[in-house]
Short mmCIF file of C-alpha atoms in Angstrom, two decimals:
data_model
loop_
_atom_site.label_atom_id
_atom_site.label_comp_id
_atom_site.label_asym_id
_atom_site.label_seq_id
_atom_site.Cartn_x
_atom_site.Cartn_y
_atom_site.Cartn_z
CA UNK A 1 15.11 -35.54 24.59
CA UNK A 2 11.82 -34.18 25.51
CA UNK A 3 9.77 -32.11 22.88
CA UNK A 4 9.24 -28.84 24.32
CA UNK A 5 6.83 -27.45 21.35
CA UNK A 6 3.78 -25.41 22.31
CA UNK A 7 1.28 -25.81 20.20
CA UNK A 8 -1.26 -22.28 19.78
CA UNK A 9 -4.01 -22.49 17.50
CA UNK A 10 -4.38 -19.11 15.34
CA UNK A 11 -6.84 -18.64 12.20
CA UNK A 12 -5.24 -17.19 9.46
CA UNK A 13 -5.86 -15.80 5.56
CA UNK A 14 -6.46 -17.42 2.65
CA UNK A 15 -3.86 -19.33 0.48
CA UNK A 16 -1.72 -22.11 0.56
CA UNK A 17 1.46 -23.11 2.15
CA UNK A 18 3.93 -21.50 0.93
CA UNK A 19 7.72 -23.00 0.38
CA UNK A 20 10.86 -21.68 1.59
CA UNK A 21 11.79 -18.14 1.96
CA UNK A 22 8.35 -17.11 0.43
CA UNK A 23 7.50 -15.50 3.12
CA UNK A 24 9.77 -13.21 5.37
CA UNK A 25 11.16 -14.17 8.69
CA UNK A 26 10.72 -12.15 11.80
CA UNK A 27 13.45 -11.97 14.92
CA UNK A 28 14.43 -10.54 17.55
CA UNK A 29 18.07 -9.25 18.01
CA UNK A 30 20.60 -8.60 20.98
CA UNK A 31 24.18 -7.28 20.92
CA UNK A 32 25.37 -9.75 23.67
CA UNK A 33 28.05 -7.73 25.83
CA UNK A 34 30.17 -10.83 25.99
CA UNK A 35 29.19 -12.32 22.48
CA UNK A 36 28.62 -9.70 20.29
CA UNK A 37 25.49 -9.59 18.03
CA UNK A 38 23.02 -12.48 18.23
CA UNK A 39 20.09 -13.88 16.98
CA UNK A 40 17.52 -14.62 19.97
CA UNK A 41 14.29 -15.16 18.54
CA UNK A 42 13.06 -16.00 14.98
CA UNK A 43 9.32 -17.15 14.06
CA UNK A 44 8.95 -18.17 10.42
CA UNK A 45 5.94 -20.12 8.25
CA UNK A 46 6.20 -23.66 7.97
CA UNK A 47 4.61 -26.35 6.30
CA UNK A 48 5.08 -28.54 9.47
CA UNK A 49 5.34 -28.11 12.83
CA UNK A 50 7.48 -31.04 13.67
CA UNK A 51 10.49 -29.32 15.29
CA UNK A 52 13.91 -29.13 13.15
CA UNK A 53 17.28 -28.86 14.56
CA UNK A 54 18.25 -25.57 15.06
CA UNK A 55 20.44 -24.07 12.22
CA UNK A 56 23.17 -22.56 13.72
CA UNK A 57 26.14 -24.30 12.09
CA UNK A 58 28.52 -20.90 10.60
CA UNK A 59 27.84 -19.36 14.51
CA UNK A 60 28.99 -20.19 17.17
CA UNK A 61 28.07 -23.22 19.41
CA UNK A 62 25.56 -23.47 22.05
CA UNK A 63 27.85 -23.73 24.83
CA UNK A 64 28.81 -20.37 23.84
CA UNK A 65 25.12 -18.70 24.02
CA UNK A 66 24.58 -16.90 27.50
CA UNK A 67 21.27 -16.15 28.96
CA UNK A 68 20.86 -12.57 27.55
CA UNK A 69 21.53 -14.42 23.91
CA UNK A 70 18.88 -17.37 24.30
CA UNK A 71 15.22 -17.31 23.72
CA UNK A 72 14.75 -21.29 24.17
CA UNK A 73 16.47 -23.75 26.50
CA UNK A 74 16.80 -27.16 24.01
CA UNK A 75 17.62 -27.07 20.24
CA UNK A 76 14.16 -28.36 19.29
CA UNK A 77 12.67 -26.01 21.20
CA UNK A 78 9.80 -23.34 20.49
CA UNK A 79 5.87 -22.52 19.71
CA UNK A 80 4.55 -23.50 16.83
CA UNK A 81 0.71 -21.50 15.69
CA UNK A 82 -1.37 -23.41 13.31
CA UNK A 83 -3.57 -21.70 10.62
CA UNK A 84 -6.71 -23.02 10.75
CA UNK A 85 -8.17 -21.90 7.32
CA UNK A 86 -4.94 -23.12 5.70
CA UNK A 87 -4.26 -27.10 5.85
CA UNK A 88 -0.21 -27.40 6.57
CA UNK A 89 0.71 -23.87 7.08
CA UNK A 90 2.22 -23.25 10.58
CA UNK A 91 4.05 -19.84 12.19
CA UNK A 92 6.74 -21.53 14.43
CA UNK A 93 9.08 -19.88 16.42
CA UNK A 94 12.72 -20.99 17.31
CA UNK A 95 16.05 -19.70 18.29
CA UNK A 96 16.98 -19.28 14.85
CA UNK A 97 15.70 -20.59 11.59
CA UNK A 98 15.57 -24.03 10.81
CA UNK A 99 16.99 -23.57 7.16
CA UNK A 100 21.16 -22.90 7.13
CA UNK A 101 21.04 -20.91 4.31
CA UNK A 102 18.26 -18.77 5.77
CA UNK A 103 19.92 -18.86 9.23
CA UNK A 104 23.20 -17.30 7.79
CA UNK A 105 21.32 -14.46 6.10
CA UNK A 106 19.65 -13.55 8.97
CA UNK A 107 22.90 -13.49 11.32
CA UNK A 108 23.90 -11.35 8.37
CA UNK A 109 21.16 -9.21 8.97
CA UNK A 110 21.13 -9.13 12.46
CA UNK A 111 24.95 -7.92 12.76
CA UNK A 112 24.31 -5.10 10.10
CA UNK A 113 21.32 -3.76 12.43
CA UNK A 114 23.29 -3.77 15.46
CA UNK A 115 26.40 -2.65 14.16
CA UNK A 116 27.02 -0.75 11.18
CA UNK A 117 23.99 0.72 9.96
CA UNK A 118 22.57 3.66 11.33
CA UNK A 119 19.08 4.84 12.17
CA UNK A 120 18.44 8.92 12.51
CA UNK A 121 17.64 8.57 16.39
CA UNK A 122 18.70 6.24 19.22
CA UNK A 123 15.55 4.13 17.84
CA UNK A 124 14.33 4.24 13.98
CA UNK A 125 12.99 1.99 11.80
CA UNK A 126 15.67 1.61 8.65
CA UNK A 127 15.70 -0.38 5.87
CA UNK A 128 18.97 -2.09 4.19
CA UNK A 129 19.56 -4.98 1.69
CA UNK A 130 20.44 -6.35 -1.35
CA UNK A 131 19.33 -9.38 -4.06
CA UNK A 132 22.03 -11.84 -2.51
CA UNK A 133 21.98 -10.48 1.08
CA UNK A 134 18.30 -10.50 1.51
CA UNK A 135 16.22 -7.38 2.19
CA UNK A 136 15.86 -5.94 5.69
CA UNK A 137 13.41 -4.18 7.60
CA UNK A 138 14.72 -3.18 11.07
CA UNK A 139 13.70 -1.40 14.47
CA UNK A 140 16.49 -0.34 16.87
CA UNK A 141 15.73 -0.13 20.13
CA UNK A 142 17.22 -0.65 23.82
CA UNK A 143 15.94 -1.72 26.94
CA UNK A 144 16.87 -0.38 30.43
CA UNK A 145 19.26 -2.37 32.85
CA UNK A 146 20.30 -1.91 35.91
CA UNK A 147 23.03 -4.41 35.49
CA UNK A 148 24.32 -3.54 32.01
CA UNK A 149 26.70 -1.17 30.87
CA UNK A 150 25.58 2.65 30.59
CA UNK A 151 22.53 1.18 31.93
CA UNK A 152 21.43 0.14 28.56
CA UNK A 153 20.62 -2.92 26.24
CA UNK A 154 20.65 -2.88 22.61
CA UNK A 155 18.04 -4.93 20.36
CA UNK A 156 16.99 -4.82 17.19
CA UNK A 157 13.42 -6.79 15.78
CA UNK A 158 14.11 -7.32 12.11
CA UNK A 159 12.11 -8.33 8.95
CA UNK A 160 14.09 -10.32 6.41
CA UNK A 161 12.47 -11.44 2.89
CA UNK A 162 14.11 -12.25 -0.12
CA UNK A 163 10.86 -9.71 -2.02
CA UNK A 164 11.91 -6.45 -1.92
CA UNK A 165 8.78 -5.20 -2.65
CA UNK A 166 6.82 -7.07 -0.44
CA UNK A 167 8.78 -5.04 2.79
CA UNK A 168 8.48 -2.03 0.84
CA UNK A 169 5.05 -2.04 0.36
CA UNK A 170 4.51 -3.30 4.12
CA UNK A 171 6.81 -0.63 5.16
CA UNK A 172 4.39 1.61 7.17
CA UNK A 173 3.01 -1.33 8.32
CA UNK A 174 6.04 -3.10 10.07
CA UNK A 175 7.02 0.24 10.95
CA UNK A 176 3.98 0.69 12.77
CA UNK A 177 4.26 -2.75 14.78
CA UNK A 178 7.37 -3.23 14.94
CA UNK A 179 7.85 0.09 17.08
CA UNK A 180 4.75 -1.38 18.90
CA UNK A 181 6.29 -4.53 20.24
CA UNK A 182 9.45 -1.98 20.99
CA UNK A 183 7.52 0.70 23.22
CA UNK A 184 6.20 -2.34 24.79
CA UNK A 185 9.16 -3.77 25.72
CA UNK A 186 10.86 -0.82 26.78
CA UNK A 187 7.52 -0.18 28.91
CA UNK A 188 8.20 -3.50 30.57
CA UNK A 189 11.78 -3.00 31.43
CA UNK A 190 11.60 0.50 32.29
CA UNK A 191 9.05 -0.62 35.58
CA UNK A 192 12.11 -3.48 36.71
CA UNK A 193 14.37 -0.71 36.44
CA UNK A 194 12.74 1.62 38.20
CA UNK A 195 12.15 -1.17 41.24
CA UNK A 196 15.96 -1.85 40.83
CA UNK A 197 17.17 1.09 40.89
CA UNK A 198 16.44 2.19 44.12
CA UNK A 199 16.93 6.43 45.53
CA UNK A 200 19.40 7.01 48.17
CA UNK A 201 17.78 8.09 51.12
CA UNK A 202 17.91 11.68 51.42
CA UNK A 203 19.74 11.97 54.74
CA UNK A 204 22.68 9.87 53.24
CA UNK A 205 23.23 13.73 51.22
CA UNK A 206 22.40 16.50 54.44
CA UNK A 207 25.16 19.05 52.28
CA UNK A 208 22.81 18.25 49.25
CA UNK A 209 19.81 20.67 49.18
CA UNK A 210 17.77 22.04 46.35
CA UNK A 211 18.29 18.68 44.02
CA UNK A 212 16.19 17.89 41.39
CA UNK A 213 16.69 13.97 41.84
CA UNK A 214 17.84 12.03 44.37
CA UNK A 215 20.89 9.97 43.23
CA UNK A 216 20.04 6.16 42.99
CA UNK A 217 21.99 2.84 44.39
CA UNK A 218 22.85 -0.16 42.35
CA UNK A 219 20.22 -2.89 43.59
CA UNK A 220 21.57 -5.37 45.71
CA UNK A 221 22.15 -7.55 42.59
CA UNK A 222 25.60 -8.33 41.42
CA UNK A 223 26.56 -6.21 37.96
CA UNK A 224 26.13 -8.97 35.43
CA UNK A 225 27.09 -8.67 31.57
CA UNK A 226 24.78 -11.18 30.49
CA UNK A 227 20.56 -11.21 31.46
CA UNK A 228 17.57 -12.47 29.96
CA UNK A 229 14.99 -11.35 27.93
CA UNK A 230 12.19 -12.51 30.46
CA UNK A 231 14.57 -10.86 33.73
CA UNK A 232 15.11 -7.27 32.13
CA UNK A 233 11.22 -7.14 31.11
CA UNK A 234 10.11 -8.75 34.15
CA UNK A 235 7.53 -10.81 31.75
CA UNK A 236 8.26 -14.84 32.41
CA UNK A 237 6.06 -15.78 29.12
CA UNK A 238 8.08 -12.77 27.13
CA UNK A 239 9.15 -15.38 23.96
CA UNK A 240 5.28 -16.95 24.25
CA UNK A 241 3.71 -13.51 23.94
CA UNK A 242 6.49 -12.44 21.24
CA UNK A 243 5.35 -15.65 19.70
CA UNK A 244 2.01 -14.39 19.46
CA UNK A 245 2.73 -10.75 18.57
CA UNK A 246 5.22 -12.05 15.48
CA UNK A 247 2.65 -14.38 14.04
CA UNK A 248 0.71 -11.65 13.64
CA UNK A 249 2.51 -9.27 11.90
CA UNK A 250 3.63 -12.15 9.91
CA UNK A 251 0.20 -13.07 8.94
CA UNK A 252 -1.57 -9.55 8.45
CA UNK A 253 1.76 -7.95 6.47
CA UNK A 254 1.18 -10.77 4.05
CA UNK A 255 -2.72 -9.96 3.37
CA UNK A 256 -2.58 -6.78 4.02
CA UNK A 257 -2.38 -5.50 0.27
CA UNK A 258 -4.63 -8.14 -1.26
CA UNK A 259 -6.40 -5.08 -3.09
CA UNK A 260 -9.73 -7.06 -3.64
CA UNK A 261 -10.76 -8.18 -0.01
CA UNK A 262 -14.75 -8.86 0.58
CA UNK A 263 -15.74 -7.35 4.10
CA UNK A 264 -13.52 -7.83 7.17
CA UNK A 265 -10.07 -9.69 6.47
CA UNK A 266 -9.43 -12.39 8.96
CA UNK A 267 -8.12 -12.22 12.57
CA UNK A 268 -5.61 -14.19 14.79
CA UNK A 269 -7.21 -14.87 18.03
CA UNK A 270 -5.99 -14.25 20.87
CA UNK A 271 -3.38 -11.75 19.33
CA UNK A 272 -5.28 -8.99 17.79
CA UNK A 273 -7.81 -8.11 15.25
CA UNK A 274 -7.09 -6.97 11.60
CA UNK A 275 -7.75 -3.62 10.02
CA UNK A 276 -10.77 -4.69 7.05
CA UNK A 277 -9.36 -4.75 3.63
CA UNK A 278 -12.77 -3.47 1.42
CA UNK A 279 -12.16 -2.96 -2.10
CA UNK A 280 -16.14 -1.74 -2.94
CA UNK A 281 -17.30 -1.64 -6.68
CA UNK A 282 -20.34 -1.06 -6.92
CA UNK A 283 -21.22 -0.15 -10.72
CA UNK A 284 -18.03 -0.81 -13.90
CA UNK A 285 -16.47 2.34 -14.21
CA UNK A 286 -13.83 0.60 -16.23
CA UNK A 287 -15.90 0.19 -19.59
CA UNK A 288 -16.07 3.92 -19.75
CA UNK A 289 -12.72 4.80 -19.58
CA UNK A 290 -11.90 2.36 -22.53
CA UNK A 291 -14.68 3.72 -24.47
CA UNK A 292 -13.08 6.84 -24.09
CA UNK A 293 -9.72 5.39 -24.55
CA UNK A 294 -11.05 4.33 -28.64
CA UNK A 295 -12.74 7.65 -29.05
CA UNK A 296 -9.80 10.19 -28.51
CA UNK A 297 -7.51 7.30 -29.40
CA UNK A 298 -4.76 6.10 -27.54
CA UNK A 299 -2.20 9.04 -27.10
CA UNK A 300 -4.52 11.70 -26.60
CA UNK A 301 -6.16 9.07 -23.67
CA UNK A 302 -2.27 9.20 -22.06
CA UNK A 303 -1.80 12.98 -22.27
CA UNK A 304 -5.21 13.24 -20.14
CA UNK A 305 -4.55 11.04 -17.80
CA UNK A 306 -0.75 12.22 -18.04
CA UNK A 307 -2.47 15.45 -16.66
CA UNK A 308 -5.07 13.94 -13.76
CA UNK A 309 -2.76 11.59 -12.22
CA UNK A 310 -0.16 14.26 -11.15
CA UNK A 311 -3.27 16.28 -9.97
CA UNK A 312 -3.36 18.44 -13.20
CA UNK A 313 -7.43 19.90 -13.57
CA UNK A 314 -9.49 18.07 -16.16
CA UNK A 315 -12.31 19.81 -17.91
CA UNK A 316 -15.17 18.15 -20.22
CA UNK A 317 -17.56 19.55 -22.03
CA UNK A 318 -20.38 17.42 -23.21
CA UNK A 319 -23.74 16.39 -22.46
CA UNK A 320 -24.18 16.05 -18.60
CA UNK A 321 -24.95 11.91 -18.75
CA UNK A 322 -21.91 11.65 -20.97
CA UNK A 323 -19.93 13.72 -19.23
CA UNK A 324 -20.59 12.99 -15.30
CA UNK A 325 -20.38 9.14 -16.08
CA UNK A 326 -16.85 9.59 -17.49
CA UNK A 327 -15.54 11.86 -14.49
CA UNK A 328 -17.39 8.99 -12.15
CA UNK A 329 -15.15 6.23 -14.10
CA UNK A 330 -12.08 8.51 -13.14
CA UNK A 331 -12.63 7.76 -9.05
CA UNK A 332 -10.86 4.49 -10.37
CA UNK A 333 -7.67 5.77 -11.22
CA UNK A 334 -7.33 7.86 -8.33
CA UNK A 335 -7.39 8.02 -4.49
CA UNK A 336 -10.28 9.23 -2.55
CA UNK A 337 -7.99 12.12 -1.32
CA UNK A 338 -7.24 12.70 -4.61
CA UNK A 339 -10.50 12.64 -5.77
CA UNK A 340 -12.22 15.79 -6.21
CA UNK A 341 -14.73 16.14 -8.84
CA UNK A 342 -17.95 18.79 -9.66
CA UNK A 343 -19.85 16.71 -12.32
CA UNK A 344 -21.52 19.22 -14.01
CA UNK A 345 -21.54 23.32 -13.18
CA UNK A 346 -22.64 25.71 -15.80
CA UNK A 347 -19.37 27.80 -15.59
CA UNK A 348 -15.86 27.15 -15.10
CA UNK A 349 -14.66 26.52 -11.95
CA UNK A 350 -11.17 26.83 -10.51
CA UNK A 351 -8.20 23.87 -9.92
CA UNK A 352 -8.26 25.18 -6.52
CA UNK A 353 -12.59 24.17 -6.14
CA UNK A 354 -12.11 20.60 -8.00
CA UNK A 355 -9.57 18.70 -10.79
CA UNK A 356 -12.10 17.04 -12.36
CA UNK A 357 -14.94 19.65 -14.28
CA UNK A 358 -17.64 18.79 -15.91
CA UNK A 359 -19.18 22.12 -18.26
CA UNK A 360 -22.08 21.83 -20.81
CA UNK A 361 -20.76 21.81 -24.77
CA UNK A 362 -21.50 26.08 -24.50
CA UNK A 363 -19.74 27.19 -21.13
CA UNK A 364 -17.79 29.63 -22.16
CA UNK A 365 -13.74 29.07 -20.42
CA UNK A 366 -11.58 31.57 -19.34
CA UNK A 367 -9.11 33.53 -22.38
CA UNK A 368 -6.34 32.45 -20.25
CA UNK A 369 -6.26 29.29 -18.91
CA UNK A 370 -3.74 28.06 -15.94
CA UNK A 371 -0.72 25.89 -17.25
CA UNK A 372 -2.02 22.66 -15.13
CA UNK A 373 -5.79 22.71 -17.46
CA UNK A 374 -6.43 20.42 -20.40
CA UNK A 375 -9.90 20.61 -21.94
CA UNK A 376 -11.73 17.78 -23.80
CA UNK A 377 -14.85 17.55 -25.37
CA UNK A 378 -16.79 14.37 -25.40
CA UNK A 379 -19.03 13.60 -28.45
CA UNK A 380 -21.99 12.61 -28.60
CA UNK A 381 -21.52 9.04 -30.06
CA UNK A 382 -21.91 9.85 -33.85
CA UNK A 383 -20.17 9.67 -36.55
CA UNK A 384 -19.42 13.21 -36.84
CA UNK A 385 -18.93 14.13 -33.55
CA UNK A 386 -15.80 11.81 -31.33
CA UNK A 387 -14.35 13.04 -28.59
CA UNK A 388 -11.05 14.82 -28.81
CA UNK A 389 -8.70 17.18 -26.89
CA UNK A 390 -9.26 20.84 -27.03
CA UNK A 391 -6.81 22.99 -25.51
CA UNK A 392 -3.48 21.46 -23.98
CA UNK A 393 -1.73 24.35 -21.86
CA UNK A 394 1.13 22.08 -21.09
CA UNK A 395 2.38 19.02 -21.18
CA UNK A 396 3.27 17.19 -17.88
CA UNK A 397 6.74 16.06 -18.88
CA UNK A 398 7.47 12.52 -19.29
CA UNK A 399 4.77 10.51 -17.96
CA UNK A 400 3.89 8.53 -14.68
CA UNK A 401 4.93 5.24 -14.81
CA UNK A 402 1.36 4.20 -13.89
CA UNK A 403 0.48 5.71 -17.11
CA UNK A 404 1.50 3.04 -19.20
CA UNK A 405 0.20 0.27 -16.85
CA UNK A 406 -3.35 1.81 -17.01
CA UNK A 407 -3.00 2.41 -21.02
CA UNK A 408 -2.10 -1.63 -21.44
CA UNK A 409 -4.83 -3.06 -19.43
CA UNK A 410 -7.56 -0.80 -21.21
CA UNK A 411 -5.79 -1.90 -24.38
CA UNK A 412 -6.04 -5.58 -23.23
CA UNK A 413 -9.45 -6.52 -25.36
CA UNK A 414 -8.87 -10.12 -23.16
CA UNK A 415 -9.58 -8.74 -20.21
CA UNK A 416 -13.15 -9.07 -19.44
CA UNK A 417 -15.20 -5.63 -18.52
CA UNK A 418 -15.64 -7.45 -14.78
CA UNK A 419 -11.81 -7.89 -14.14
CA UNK A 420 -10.99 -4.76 -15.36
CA UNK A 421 -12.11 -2.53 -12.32
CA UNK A 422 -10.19 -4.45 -10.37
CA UNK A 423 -6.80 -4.59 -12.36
CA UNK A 424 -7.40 -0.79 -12.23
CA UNK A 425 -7.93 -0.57 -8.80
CA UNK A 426 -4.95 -2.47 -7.79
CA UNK A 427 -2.96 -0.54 -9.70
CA UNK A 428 -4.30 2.02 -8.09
CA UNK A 429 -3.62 0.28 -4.35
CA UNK A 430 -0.19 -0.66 -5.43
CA UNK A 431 0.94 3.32 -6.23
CA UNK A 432 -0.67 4.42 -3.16
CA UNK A 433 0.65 2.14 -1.18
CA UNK A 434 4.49 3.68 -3.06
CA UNK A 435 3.18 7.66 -2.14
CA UNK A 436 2.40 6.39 1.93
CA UNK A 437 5.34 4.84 1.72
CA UNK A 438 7.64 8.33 0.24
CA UNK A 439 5.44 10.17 3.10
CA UNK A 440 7.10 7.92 5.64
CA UNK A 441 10.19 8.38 4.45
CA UNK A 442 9.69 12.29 4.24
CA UNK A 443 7.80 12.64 7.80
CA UNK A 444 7.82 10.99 11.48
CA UNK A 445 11.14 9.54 12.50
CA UNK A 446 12.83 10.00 8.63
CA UNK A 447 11.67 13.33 8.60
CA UNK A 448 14.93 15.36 10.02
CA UNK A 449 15.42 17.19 6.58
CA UNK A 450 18.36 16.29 5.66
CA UNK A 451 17.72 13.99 3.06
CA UNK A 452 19.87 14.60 0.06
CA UNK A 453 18.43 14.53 -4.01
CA UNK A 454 20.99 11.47 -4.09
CA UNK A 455 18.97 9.92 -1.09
CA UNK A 456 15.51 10.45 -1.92
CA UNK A 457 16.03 9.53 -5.73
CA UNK A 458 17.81 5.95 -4.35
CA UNK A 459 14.51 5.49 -2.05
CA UNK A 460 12.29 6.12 -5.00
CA UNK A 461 14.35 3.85 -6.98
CA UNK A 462 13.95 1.44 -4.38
CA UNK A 463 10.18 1.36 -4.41
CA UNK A 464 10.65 0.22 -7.91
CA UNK A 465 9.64 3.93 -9.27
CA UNK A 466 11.77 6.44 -12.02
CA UNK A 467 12.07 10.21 -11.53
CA UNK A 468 9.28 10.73 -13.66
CA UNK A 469 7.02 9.24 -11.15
CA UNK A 470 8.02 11.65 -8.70
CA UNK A 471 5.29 14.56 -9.53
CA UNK A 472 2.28 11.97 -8.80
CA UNK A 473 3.87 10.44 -5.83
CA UNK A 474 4.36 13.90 -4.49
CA UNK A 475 0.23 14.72 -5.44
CA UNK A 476 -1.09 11.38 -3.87
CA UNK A 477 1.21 11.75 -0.93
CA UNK A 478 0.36 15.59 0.09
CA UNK A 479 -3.29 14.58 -0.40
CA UNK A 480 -3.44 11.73 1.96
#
């Protein structure tokens, strides 16, 4: 049998080939009108490209695959990208997976998105899943037809990995492309169907006046229950350039949260370019914030940044060197949007002007302070004088999550003043990554409110957060 492998060349991130099922699988879906639900396309990372038999051995058999359910023509057959920058990793694309087990999870996967779960709108992006199932990322969608029934074609692109956290951090991302690659499909088969479905001539109606539209005649075509991918789309090279499209999305959702990038992350040609992925540290701001860690010791440290993280105002009094370096070192534990600092002012300022004040060791503060202020005064490194908290309004409730993470890597004396920044900073990537990912789920197509307590606490718990993480998620998501 011939090989009917196409070979594209693509450059690609750094790393090394990973083995099976570390790294999701992306497909495209159809619910077949005669067949039911069925995988068409499915592009995956490889260590080879040397073609594998199809694994298809719990569905159904070939002979029992129509047009509108087949992506390739031969078992072995497909397109295969090679990354250039990494020796043995390939992005190969089949009719379904080459690995049974994986194959079966994602016909799993593909029924569930076509069938029983539900998106809020005719086309969403959901997610759906378990640790024995796999975890799912999908985007409903359907494609008009002049030959199918209602007019209408239902597919789903899914993303299956067996790292739930990996989709969930990606999830703006795949939500983002995978809608993509669905507008422009449904761009693509909306021009056939509009060439198909021709407009009765006007004088065929001379009772009819005054109407909006002119009714419209079946094409010449026979009504068929079954049609291809490439027929409905009009696009011959439709599997090549979804070839090309999945690789991508493949590629980039798998670097995309490497928190320390240098400059521009790398691009596939001939598919698209990547967003950069700058992490830039100019000066350690980390060192500072353990220094002030010793000096108010440990549980005072939490209770302030208890208080910042949720978006709770900070004031120091202190020298201005002292005091302007420490509220620079805090731009590590938050986002820029999050960010809002006056380093030094001779008065007190409101929340409302910044969260982060800086006041000489005199300013005088208000009798009555608001219930989101703590005060601390920084010494000025002798013995006598430490820092320590001043005032405490009120206590945050339990704290952030992300409070304890920062707390044990300051604690962790083995981690060397250079590597701290960035363990800081990808915590920092990693939560906001959790609060874009809340906003999604709040906003745009999720956003119909009528998301229940019940709902939105599963989500969070989903993201891998607790309830008490809820207040900062809410502060870095409204500030984005």
């Amino acid at each position: 049998m011939s090989k009917t492998w196409r070979v594209l060349q693509t450059a690609g991130g750094a790393g090394t080939a990973p083995p099976a099922m570390s790294s999701p699988l992306l497909a495209l879906c159809h619910f077949c009108e005669l067949h039911g639900p069925r995988v068409v396309f499915t592009t995956e990372v490889r260590a080879a490209h040397q073609p594998e038999p199809a694994a298809d051995p719990a569905g159904p058999p070939r002979a029992d695959r129509c047009e509108g359910c087949t992506s390739v023509a031969t078992p072995d057959g497909g397109f295969c990208s090679q990354d250039s920058e990494v020796a043995g990793r390939w992005y190969c694309s089949q009719q379904v997976p080459s690995d049974p087990d994986h194959a079966a999870l994602l016909r799993q996967g593909c029924a569930r998105s076509l069938s029983c779960e539900v998106c809020p709108g005719p086309d969403g992006v959901i997610y759906f899943g378990d640790e024995v199932r796999g975890h799912v990322i999908s985007h409903n969608f359907s494609l008009s037809d002049v030959n199918a029934r209602g007019s209408q074609r239902n597919y789903s692109i899914v993303v299956l990995s067996a790292d739930k956290h990996l989709l969930l951090r990606n999830w703006s991302f795949y939500g983002q492309q995978l809608r993509q690659i669905g507008r422009d499909l449904q761009t693509s088969a909306s021009r056939v169907f509009d060439a198909e479905d021709e407009p009765l001539a006007m004088e065929d109606f001379p009772l009819l006046v005054n109407r909006p539209r002119a009714p419209r005649r079946r094409s010449s075509q026979s009504v068929k229950p079954s049609r291809s991918l490439a027929e409905i789309t009009g696009a011959p090279d439709v599997y090549r350039s979804l070839h090309q499209l999945f690789t991508f999305v493949l590629r980039s959702g798998e670097s995309r949260f490497v928190p320390l990038g240098g400059g521009a992350a790398p691009a596939a040609r001939g598919v698209s370019q990547l967003p950069p992925i700058t992490t830039a540290l100019h000066t350690l701001l980390g060192p500072r914030l353990r220094q002030l860690r010793t000096e108010l010791g440990p549980e005072n440290f939490r209770d302030i940044i208890s208080h910042v993280l949720v978006g709770h105002q900070l004031v120091l009094r202190g020298r201005e060197n002292d005091v302007t370096s420490v509220i620079d070192a805090f731009r590590l534990l938050l986002p820029a949007s999050c960010y809002s600092p006056l380093p030094y002012s001779s008065a007190y300022q409101q929340p409302h002007r910044c969260n982060l004040l800086g006041v000489p060791p005199d300013a005088r503060l208000p009798a009555q302070l608001a219930k989101s202020v703590i005060v601390a005064r920084l010494g000025d490194g002798g013995e006598e004088r430490r820092a320590a908290l001043e005032v405490v309004t009120a206590r945050p409730g339990p704290p952030p999550t992300l409070v304890a993470q920062l707390d044990a890597a300051l604690a962790n004396q083995r981690l060397p003043d250079a590597l701290l920044d960035h363990r800081l900073a990808s915590l920092r990537q990693d939560w906001k990554s959790k609060s874009e990912q809340l906003f999604e789920y709040w906003s745009g197509e999720h956003g119909d409110g009528g998301r229940s307590q019940a709902d939105t606490q599963a989500f969070i718990a989903a993201l891998g957060c607790q309830p008490c993480d809820l207040p900062l998620l809410q502060f870095w998501m409204t500030s984005s």
